[in-house]
Structure formats: C-alpha cells, structure tokens
GROMACS .gro file of C-alpha atoms in nm:
model
  373
    1UNK     CA    1 -11.585  10.020  -9.458
    2UNK     CA    2 -11.944  10.112  -9.545
    3UNK     CA    3 -12.073  10.030  -9.196
    4UNK     CA    4 -12.180  10.302  -8.953
    5UNK     CA    5 -12.001  10.237  -8.624
    6UNK     CA    6 -12.208  10.258  -8.306
    7UNK     CA    7 -11.928  10.154  -8.071
    8UNK     CA    8 -11.561  10.063  -8.118
    9UNK     CA    9 -11.510   9.835  -7.815
   10UNK     CA   10 -11.688   9.604  -7.837
   11UNK     CA   11 -11.735   9.665  -8.208
   12UNK     CA   12 -12.093   9.730  -8.316
   13UNK     CA   13 -12.195   9.864  -8.656
   14UNK     CA   14 -12.477   9.870  -8.911
   15UNK     CA   15 -12.494   9.923  -9.289
   16UNK     CA   16 -12.649  10.237  -9.436
   17UNK     CA   17 -13.016  10.198  -9.522
   18UNK     CA   18 -12.945  10.304  -9.879
   19UNK     CA   19 -12.749   9.979  -9.931
   20UNK     CA   20 -12.929   9.742  -9.696
   21UNK     CA   21 -13.224   9.648  -9.916
   22UNK     CA   22 -13.034   9.641 -10.246
   23UNK     CA   23 -13.001   9.263 -10.241
   24UNK     CA   24 -13.195   8.980 -10.079
   25UNK     CA   25 -12.881   8.830  -9.926
   26UNK     CA   26 -12.666   9.080  -9.738
   27UNK     CA   27 -12.297   9.059  -9.833
   28UNK     CA   28 -12.084   8.958  -9.535
   29UNK     CA   29 -11.904   9.292  -9.550
   30UNK     CA   30 -12.236   9.477  -9.503
   31UNK     CA   31 -12.397   9.245  -9.248
   32UNK     CA   32 -12.461   9.432  -8.924
   33UNK     CA   33 -12.225   9.350  -8.636
   34UNK     CA   34 -12.346   9.310  -8.277
   35UNK     CA   35 -12.088   9.218  -8.014
   36UNK     CA   36 -12.153   9.225  -7.640
   37UNK     CA   37 -11.799   9.128  -7.544
   38UNK     CA   38 -11.455   9.125  -7.710
   39UNK     CA   39 -11.426   8.897  -8.013
   40UNK     CA   40 -11.239   8.579  -7.912
   41UNK     CA   41 -10.934   8.485  -8.115
   42UNK     CA   42 -10.979   8.142  -8.272
   43UNK     CA   43 -10.650   8.058  -8.445
   44UNK     CA   44 -10.533   7.743  -8.624
   45UNK     CA   45 -10.390   7.602  -8.302
   46UNK     CA   46 -10.720   7.638  -8.119
   47UNK     CA   47 -10.912   7.490  -8.412
   48UNK     CA   48 -10.713   7.167  -8.383
   49UNK     CA   49 -10.852   7.108  -8.034
   50UNK     CA   50 -11.187   7.286  -8.073
   51UNK     CA   51 -11.488   7.083  -7.963
   52UNK     CA   52 -11.854   7.165  -7.916
   53UNK     CA   53 -11.947   7.031  -7.575
   54UNK     CA   54 -12.294   6.938  -7.451
   55UNK     CA   55 -12.416   6.809  -7.117
   56UNK     CA   56 -12.714   6.763  -6.886
   57UNK     CA   57 -12.734   6.963  -6.565
   58UNK     CA   58 -12.965   6.899  -6.271
   59UNK     CA   59 -13.008   7.172  -6.010
   60UNK     CA   60 -12.912   6.938  -5.727
   61UNK     CA   61 -12.585   6.838  -5.897
   62UNK     CA   62 -12.256   7.020  -5.850
   63UNK     CA   63 -12.133   6.947  -6.200
   64UNK     CA   64 -12.279   6.852  -6.541
   65UNK     CA   65 -12.336   6.490  -6.635
   66UNK     CA   66 -12.359   6.297  -6.961
   67UNK     CA   67 -12.092   6.524  -7.108
   68UNK     CA   68 -12.060   6.475  -7.485
   69UNK     CA   69 -11.858   6.652  -7.753
   70UNK     CA   70 -11.810   6.678  -8.127
   71UNK     CA   71 -11.517   6.823  -8.319
   72UNK     CA   72 -11.568   7.072  -8.599
   73UNK     CA   73 -11.490   6.793  -8.846
   74UNK     CA   74 -11.755   6.573  -8.681
   75UNK     CA   75 -12.015   6.845  -8.726
   76UNK     CA   76 -11.921   6.900  -9.089
   77UNK     CA   77 -11.975   6.529  -9.156
   78UNK     CA   78 -12.338   6.551  -9.041
   79UNK     CA   79 -12.611   6.606  -9.301
   80UNK     CA   80 -12.563   6.954  -9.446
   81UNK     CA   81 -12.847   7.199  -9.389
   82UNK     CA   82 -12.885   7.534  -9.569
   83UNK     CA   83 -13.127   7.812  -9.494
   84UNK     CA   84 -13.182   8.178  -9.586
   85UNK     CA   85 -13.251   8.353  -9.257
   86UNK     CA   86 -13.275   8.710  -9.136
   87UNK     CA   87 -13.105   8.819  -8.815
   88UNK     CA   88 -13.238   9.125  -8.635
   89UNK     CA   89 -13.105   9.288  -8.320
   90UNK     CA   90 -13.372   9.341  -8.053
   91UNK     CA   91 -13.254   9.704  -8.044
   92UNK     CA   92 -13.315   9.776  -8.411
   93UNK     CA   93 -13.470  10.126  -8.448
   94UNK     CA   94 -13.381  10.216  -8.087
   95UNK     CA   95 -13.276  10.562  -8.203
   96UNK     CA   96 -13.638  10.646  -8.289
   97UNK     CA   97 -13.755  10.525  -7.949
   98UNK     CA   98 -13.499  10.747  -7.778
   99UNK     CA   99 -13.646  11.048  -7.954
  100UNK     CA  100 -13.971  10.990  -7.766
  101UNK     CA  101 -13.800  10.932  -7.431
  102UNK     CA  102 -13.441  10.841  -7.348
  103UNK     CA  103 -13.360  10.470  -7.331
  104UNK     CA  104 -13.050  10.273  -7.238
  105UNK     CA  105 -12.856  10.104  -7.516
  106UNK     CA  106 -12.671  10.150  -7.844
  107UNK     CA  107 -12.836  10.403  -8.073
  108UNK     CA  108 -12.924  10.170  -8.360
  109UNK     CA  109 -13.093  10.324  -8.660
  110UNK     CA  110 -13.283  10.084  -8.891
  111UNK     CA  111 -12.987   9.876  -9.006
  112UNK     CA  112 -12.928   9.622  -8.730
  113UNK     CA  113 -13.094   9.360  -8.947
  114UNK     CA  114 -12.946   9.152  -9.230
  115UNK     CA  115 -13.004   8.829  -9.421
  116UNK     CA  116 -12.761   8.550  -9.509
  117UNK     CA  117 -12.755   8.197  -9.645
  118UNK     CA  118 -12.641   7.988  -9.349
  119UNK     CA  119 -12.488   7.643  -9.394
  120UNK     CA  120 -12.428   7.394  -9.117
  121UNK     CA  121 -12.596   7.112  -8.925
  122UNK     CA  122 -12.936   7.101  -8.759
  123UNK     CA  123 -12.922   7.126  -8.381
  124UNK     CA  124 -13.132   6.811  -8.354
  125UNK     CA  125 -12.880   6.618  -8.569
  126UNK     CA  126 -12.596   6.736  -8.345
  127UNK     CA  127 -12.775   6.627  -8.027
  128UNK     CA  128 -12.860   6.292  -8.186
  129UNK     CA  129 -12.499   6.239  -8.295
  130UNK     CA  130 -12.388   6.310  -7.938
  131UNK     CA  131 -12.601   6.019  -7.819
  132UNK     CA  132 -12.838   6.189  -7.578
  133UNK     CA  133 -13.131   5.979  -7.457
  134UNK     CA  134 -13.500   6.071  -7.471
  135UNK     CA  135 -13.505   6.123  -7.094
  136UNK     CA  136 -13.239   6.393  -7.132
  137UNK     CA  137 -13.480   6.597  -7.341
  138UNK     CA  138 -13.733   6.617  -7.058
  139UNK     CA  139 -13.552   6.929  -6.936
  140UNK     CA  140 -13.734   7.260  -6.978
  141UNK     CA  141 -13.456   7.458  -7.146
  142UNK     CA  142 -13.150   7.427  -7.361
  143UNK     CA  143 -12.870   7.670  -7.281
  144UNK     CA  144 -12.593   7.793  -7.510
  145UNK     CA  145 -12.255   7.948  -7.428
  146UNK     CA  146 -11.997   8.118  -7.647
  147UNK     CA  147 -11.622   8.159  -7.633
  148UNK     CA  148 -11.657   8.534  -7.568
  149UNK     CA  149 -11.610   8.617  -7.200
  150UNK     CA  150 -11.634   8.923  -6.975
  151UNK     CA  151 -11.345   9.041  -6.751
  152UNK     CA  152 -11.446   8.785  -6.485
  153UNK     CA  153 -11.424   8.500  -6.736
  154UNK     CA  154 -11.802   8.457  -6.754
  155UNK     CA  155 -11.913   8.360  -7.106
  156UNK     CA  156 -12.196   8.513  -7.308
  157UNK     CA  157 -12.499   8.288  -7.302
  158UNK     CA  158 -12.866   8.241  -7.386
  159UNK     CA  159 -13.138   7.980  -7.370
  160UNK     CA  160 -13.462   7.877  -7.538
  161UNK     CA  161 -13.742   7.637  -7.447
  162UNK     CA  162 -13.665   7.271  -7.507
  163UNK     CA  163 -13.988   7.228  -7.707
  164UNK     CA  164 -13.866   7.485  -7.956
  165UNK     CA  165 -13.515   7.340  -7.973
  166UNK     CA  166 -13.641   6.991  -8.058
  167UNK     CA  167 -13.905   7.098  -8.313
  168UNK     CA  168 -13.764   7.023  -8.661
  169UNK     CA  169 -13.999   7.282  -8.810
  170UNK     CA  170 -13.810   7.554  -8.621
  171UNK     CA  171 -13.502   7.486  -8.839
  172UNK     CA  172 -13.255   7.564  -8.559
  173UNK     CA  173 -12.901   7.503  -8.675
  174UNK     CA  174 -12.534   7.545  -8.595
  175UNK     CA  175 -12.373   7.724  -8.887
  176UNK     CA  176 -12.014   7.703  -9.006
  177UNK     CA  177 -12.068   7.896  -9.331
  178UNK     CA  178 -12.225   8.233  -9.403
  179UNK     CA  179 -12.303   8.315  -9.766
  180UNK     CA  180 -12.080   8.033  -9.886
  181UNK     CA  181 -11.776   8.132  -9.678
  182UNK     CA  182 -11.658   8.029  -9.332
  183UNK     CA  183 -11.848   8.235  -9.076
  184UNK     CA  184 -11.638   8.554  -9.031
  185UNK     CA  185 -11.476   8.624  -8.695
  186UNK     CA  186 -11.716   8.907  -8.609
  187UNK     CA  187 -12.010   8.679  -8.678
  188UNK     CA  188 -11.903   8.379  -8.473
  189UNK     CA  189 -11.623   8.172  -8.632
  190UNK     CA  190 -11.604   7.877  -8.621
  191UNK     CA  191 -11.966   7.802  -8.518
  192UNK     CA  192 -12.271   8.025  -8.477
  193UNK     CA  193 -12.606   7.920  -8.342
  194UNK     CA  194 -12.893   8.019  -8.573
  195UNK     CA  195 -13.241   8.030  -8.417
  196UNK     CA  196 -13.439   8.181  -8.705
  197UNK     CA  197 -13.713   8.429  -8.624
  198UNK     CA  198 -13.569   8.497  -8.278
  199UNK     CA  199 -13.384   8.814  -8.175
  200UNK     CA  200 -13.013   8.817  -8.245
  201UNK     CA  201 -12.920   8.809  -7.876
  202UNK     CA  202 -13.023   8.443  -7.850
  203UNK     CA  203 -12.816   8.339  -8.155
  204UNK     CA  204 -12.493   8.274  -7.967
  205UNK     CA  205 -12.171   8.329  -8.162
  206UNK     CA  206 -11.845   8.132  -8.121
  207UNK     CA  207 -12.062   7.850  -7.987
  208UNK     CA  208 -11.872   7.634  -7.739
  209UNK     CA  209 -12.117   7.470  -7.500
  210UNK     CA  210 -12.474   7.338  -7.488
  211UNK     CA  211 -12.648   7.252  -7.159
  212UNK     CA  212 -12.980   7.071  -7.115
  213UNK     CA  213 -13.133   7.208  -6.796
  214UNK     CA  214 -13.454   7.285  -6.607
  215UNK     CA  215 -13.334   7.643  -6.572
  216UNK     CA  216 -13.290   7.928  -6.816
  217UNK     CA  217 -12.935   8.039  -6.880
  218UNK     CA  218 -12.793   8.237  -6.590
  219UNK     CA  219 -12.624   8.473  -6.835
  220UNK     CA  220 -12.677   8.843  -6.761
  221UNK     CA  221 -12.818   8.887  -7.112
  222UNK     CA  222 -13.082   8.619  -7.050
  223UNK     CA  223 -13.178   8.706  -6.694
  224UNK     CA  224 -13.105   9.079  -6.651
  225UNK     CA  225 -13.138   9.221  -7.002
  226UNK     CA  226 -13.338   9.182  -7.323
  227UNK     CA  227 -13.670   9.202  -7.142
  228UNK     CA  228 -13.953   9.449  -7.201
  229UNK     CA  229 -14.167   9.644  -6.954
  230UNK     CA  230 -14.461   9.879  -6.988
  231UNK     CA  231 -14.391  10.245  -7.068
  232UNK     CA  232 -14.436  10.356  -6.706
  233UNK     CA  233 -14.167  10.124  -6.567
  234UNK     CA  234 -13.815  10.261  -6.510
  235UNK     CA  235 -13.495  10.109  -6.374
  236UNK     CA  236 -13.606  10.183  -6.019
  237UNK     CA  237 -13.928   9.985  -6.053
  238UNK     CA  238 -13.848   9.710  -6.306
  239UNK     CA  239 -13.836   9.345  -6.200
  240UNK     CA  240 -13.617   9.146  -6.437
  241UNK     CA  241 -13.673   8.825  -6.242
  242UNK     CA  242 -14.043   8.801  -6.328
  243UNK     CA  243 -14.036   8.943  -6.682
  244UNK     CA  244 -14.027   8.716  -6.986
  245UNK     CA  245 -13.708   8.708  -7.192
  246UNK     CA  246 -13.751   8.847  -7.543
  247UNK     CA  247 -13.752   8.567  -7.801
  248UNK     CA  248 -13.942   8.597  -8.133
  249UNK     CA  249 -13.933   8.930  -8.314
  250UNK     CA  250 -14.259   9.116  -8.385
  251UNK     CA  251 -14.366   9.216  -8.737
  252UNK     CA  252 -14.148   9.495  -8.877
  253UNK     CA  253 -14.105   9.706  -9.188
  254UNK     CA  254 -13.879   9.996  -9.283
  255UNK     CA  255 -13.846  10.238  -9.576
  256UNK     CA  256 -13.492  10.223  -9.711
  257UNK     CA  257 -13.543  10.456 -10.008
  258UNK     CA  258 -13.592  10.751 -10.035
  259UNK     CA  259 -13.398  10.855  -9.728
  260UNK     CA  260 -13.517  11.096  -9.462
  261UNK     CA  261 -13.482  11.465  -9.550
  262UNK     CA  262 -13.405  11.384  -9.914
  263UNK     CA  263 -13.599  11.535 -10.202
  264UNK     CA  264 -13.781  11.421 -10.514
  265UNK     CA  265 -13.863  11.617 -10.825
  266UNK     CA  266 -14.226  11.688 -10.905
  267UNK     CA  267 -14.124  11.690 -11.272
  268UNK     CA  268 -14.048  11.316 -11.249
  269UNK     CA  269 -14.415  11.252 -11.185
  270UNK     CA  270 -14.347  10.936 -10.982
  271UNK     CA  271 -14.153  10.832 -10.674
  272UNK     CA  272 -14.020  10.482 -10.604
  273UNK     CA  273 -14.031  10.371 -10.243
  274UNK     CA  274 -13.842  10.059 -10.132
  275UNK     CA  275 -13.776   9.876  -9.808
  276UNK     CA  276 -13.776   9.555  -9.610
  277UNK     CA  277 -14.033   9.370  -9.398
  278UNK     CA  278 -13.986   9.082  -9.155
  279UNK     CA  279 -14.165   8.894  -8.880
  280UNK     CA  280 -14.037   8.636  -8.634
  281UNK     CA  281 -14.159   8.288  -8.552
  282UNK     CA  282 -14.167   8.179  -8.916
  283UNK     CA  283 -14.449   8.419  -9.000
  284UNK     CA  284 -14.422   8.546  -9.357
  285UNK     CA  285 -14.521   8.892  -9.477
  286UNK     CA  286 -14.874   8.903  -9.616
  287UNK     CA  287 -14.886   9.272  -9.703
  288UNK     CA  288 -14.697   9.600  -9.678
  289UNK     CA  289 -14.913   9.912  -9.668
  290UNK     CA  290 -14.763  10.240  -9.788
  291UNK     CA  291 -14.894  10.593  -9.735
  292UNK     CA  292 -14.773  10.920  -9.888
  293UNK     CA  293 -14.981  11.140  -9.660
  294UNK     CA  294 -14.887  11.031  -9.309
  295UNK     CA  295 -15.140  10.749  -9.290
  296UNK     CA  296 -15.454  10.917  -9.420
  297UNK     CA  297 -15.469  10.697  -9.731
  298UNK     CA  298 -15.292  10.374  -9.818
  299UNK     CA  299 -15.183  10.156 -10.108
  300UNK     CA  300 -15.025   9.812 -10.132
  301UNK     CA  301 -14.655   9.772 -10.207
  302UNK     CA  302 -14.531   9.496 -10.438
  303UNK     CA  303 -14.361   9.214 -10.247
  304UNK     CA  304 -14.057   9.022 -10.370
  305UNK     CA  305 -14.120   8.654 -10.301
  306UNK     CA  306 -13.856   8.527 -10.058
  307UNK     CA  307 -13.902   8.169 -10.180
  308UNK     CA  308 -14.030   8.040  -9.845
  309UNK     CA  309 -14.368   7.930  -9.715
  310UNK     CA  310 -14.563   8.214  -9.551
  311UNK     CA  311 -14.603   7.984  -9.250
  312UNK     CA  312 -14.238   7.882  -9.232
  313UNK     CA  313 -14.064   8.198  -9.340
  314UNK     CA  314 -13.725   8.280  -9.189
  315UNK     CA  315 -13.606   8.552  -9.428
  316UNK     CA  316 -13.721   8.907  -9.484
  317UNK     CA  317 -13.936   9.025  -9.773
  318UNK     CA  318 -13.813   9.315  -9.982
  319UNK     CA  319 -14.084   9.543 -10.118
  320UNK     CA  320 -14.124   9.830 -10.364
  321UNK     CA  321 -14.389  10.072 -10.490
  322UNK     CA  322 -14.371  10.329 -10.771
  323UNK     CA  323 -14.650  10.579 -10.718
  324UNK     CA  324 -14.757  10.916 -10.866
  325UNK     CA  325 -14.643  11.225 -10.679
  326UNK     CA  326 -14.958  11.414 -10.574
  327UNK     CA  327 -14.991  11.753 -10.742
  328UNK     CA  328 -14.925  12.075 -10.550
  329UNK     CA  329 -14.751  11.889 -10.268
  330UNK     CA  330 -14.436  12.035 -10.112
  331UNK     CA  331 -14.372  11.734  -9.890
  332UNK     CA  332 -14.445  11.363  -9.883
  333UNK     CA  333 -14.502  11.205  -9.541
  334UNK     CA  334 -14.413  10.845  -9.623
  335UNK     CA  335 -14.530  10.574  -9.385
  336UNK     CA  336 -14.507  10.196  -9.408
  337UNK     CA  337 -14.658   9.917  -9.199
  338UNK     CA  338 -14.643   9.543  -9.253
  339UNK     CA  339 -14.896   9.267  -9.186
  340UNK     CA  340 -14.769   8.912  -9.131
  341UNK     CA  341 -14.931   8.577  -9.208
  342UNK     CA  342 -15.097   8.571  -8.864
  343UNK     CA  343 -15.236   8.921  -8.934
  344UNK     CA  344 -15.017   9.086  -8.673
  345UNK     CA  345 -14.970   9.449  -8.774
  346UNK     CA  346 -14.727   9.717  -8.665
  347UNK     CA  347 -14.854   9.965  -8.404
  348UNK     CA  348 -14.895  10.325  -8.513
  349UNK     CA  349 -14.705  10.500  -8.233
  350UNK     CA  350 -14.392  10.442  -8.027
  351UNK     CA  351 -14.544  10.575  -7.706
  352UNK     CA  352 -14.748  10.262  -7.640
  353UNK     CA  353 -14.453  10.023  -7.685
  354UNK     CA  354 -14.178  10.241  -7.533
  355UNK     CA  355 -13.963  10.048  -7.286
  356UNK     CA  356 -13.658  10.138  -7.080
  357UNK     CA  357 -13.415   9.931  -7.292
  358UNK     CA  358 -13.551  10.049  -7.625
  359UNK     CA  359 -13.631   9.699  -7.750
  360UNK     CA  360 -13.858   9.575  -8.030
  361UNK     CA  361 -13.949   9.910  -8.182
  362UNK     CA  362 -14.179   9.806  -8.463
  363UNK     CA  363 -14.397  10.116  -8.486
  364UNK     CA  364 -14.494  10.257  -8.826
  365UNK     CA  365 -14.180  10.373  -9.004
  366UNK     CA  366 -14.199  10.734  -9.119
  367UNK     CA  367 -13.986  10.928  -9.369
  368UNK     CA  368 -14.048  11.289  -9.474
  369UNK     CA  369 -13.939  11.382  -9.825
  370UNK     CA  370 -13.935  11.727  -9.988
  371UNK     CA  371 -14.100  11.774 -10.329
  372UNK     CA  372 -13.911  12.019 -10.548
  373UNK     CA  373 -14.021  12.185 -10.870
   0.00000   0.00000   0.00000
C-alpha cells in the first residue's frame, strides 16, 4: 500500500505528496482515508434489508415522526447525478501547525485531501422521493447519521443548515459510486453523503439516517469537536457550546513537487514546481502565486482547468510552473499561496490561525530545496 498510515485503529492514512497531484482524479487506492470509528461490516445479507431512513424530529416529541425510507435499489432508480469533487480533512496540514505549538489530533501532512468522480442521487431528489412536505423543510438543520458506532452504540453524525441542504446549486448528493466503482468500504459503502466544498467530517460515510430538526446534530463531532478558537484559547478555556462548527474549507494550496529537503541541479537551469489548490463553498481558484525566495518576489503558476465554473467549483485545481534557477543560489525557499474567485488568499503565517485542534491550516506552504552544482 502506498498510503502513509497515521493510525491503525481506526484506520487513517494519506497518500504521499509525490503521487497525490499526478492525476486530477485520485485513484481509489490512493484516496486518503479518515475514519473516526471502526468500519462497519456491510455484507450481502445486510444489503438485502438496507434502507436509508429519514424523519422529522421536534424537540418536544419523544420520537421522530413522518418516518420515510428508501432501499438502495430505490435510490439507484432516481435520476443519476455525477460530480467531480474534492474531499479535504479539516486537519490537513496539522503536522505543520504542531511544529509551531502542540495541538491535539492526528499528525496529517499535506495529503488528507483527494478528488473523485462521485455518482449517486441528489439529496433533494431523495427527500422528494420520500414524500416530505414543504412544512417539513421549515426546520433549521438536516442531520445525518452513519452505520459506524462507538462502544456505547452511538453513531457518527453531522449536520448542515437546511438552507444549504435544499439549495440545488450546492450539489449535495448521496453517492453509491466512487470513480466508477461501488464506494469502497473505507469510504462509506454502500452510501456516502457528499457535501462538496465542506470539510470531510460533515460528509457522513455508511449513511443510514437523515433527520430534519431545529437542532444541530448532537454527535460529539458536531458539538464537541471540529470547531476553531483563537490562538490564546486552550482546552481549559474553550467553550465548544458557543463556537461555530467548521463547515466550508478555506482557500488552500500545497507544493507537491519538489519535496522538502530534496535537491535540484543548477546545471539543469530550470526547476518544475507542481501542486494542488482548492477552496470550499464552490469558489474556484483564480490564481496561484509561487515564490523561489521565501516570498520576496512572486510569479504566477499555470493552472489546469478543472472543467467547472469558478463560481460553482467543487474540485481542486492542479498547477505547475517551470522557472529558471537563480544563479549562485545554494537553496530555493519555495512558497505558494492561492487566491480564490472571491479573492480570499492564504495567510502568511500559522501563528495567527493556530488553534488547539490544529484545524484549517491554510498558511503559505513552504518547501526548502538544495541547489547542487
């Protein structure tokens, strides 16, 4: 396996940067894996009775109402929807943040991000097929639960605002295929929720239940995790109850080649720098700036068109620049920063965005390369 393992149980792993940006669509075998709980076993016997359940829940009620369900076959008969979309863990690049000050969480490098062609049914088509009424959609949130459970039997869950869930321009879907194959077990077989442009933690795998509610999901990962605080807040002073849950990902870019601590030959005359860039919320990449001298001077990288509108862009943009190696230099201090279609730009330093969980590190990405010869 080419993946670098960050934890065995539950299994979490990322591809090496040298392979990550080789292709626009990430092969399933190289797609990063993020599991919070043990992977549920979904065998042929379970598939025969598998149903996606949805309901409405009012705070004053003791149990859900208007319970609806669709089988996997029912969902596959709905209009097919395909979309290239990038998934990024909120902890991508946490390792760099830990080097400034220790944080809590898996030590992800720059590879907990990948792109796939997802095939399935739109969430709005599923809710319509279930027969929900307009009044049911007056709830503030839509909650999602997976088949994966903790030792107490509590399932993994998340939620998003109802306005976002019902907006057809958000392209939210329930996927049963990933790159033309059934969604692999580690990625959510048989059904995975895809909320493009939103951190991976909200994209529930092994989707089993949908709840329309006036409350956010009560899942630990919605209420007590995946929230950011200012750099002076620690676990003794943080208030998870009042902090906003992380949703859309900020603008990001990373150098995938050359790798850190590698070398280039001055005799070659040129160096090729490659990488990826991505922003959440459907915001495309307008520009990637590249520096060879630590940010003193800049040039524009060439962007590979991802085939999507810059204002409805759910997939990353791969970029490349071949530039002359400055004479009499013993080292290149490579830096990249991306600008999205709303002109959001990556911050220069980690210190200003440091947070106790090491989330959303989108500072300038830096790679030092030796020049030999």
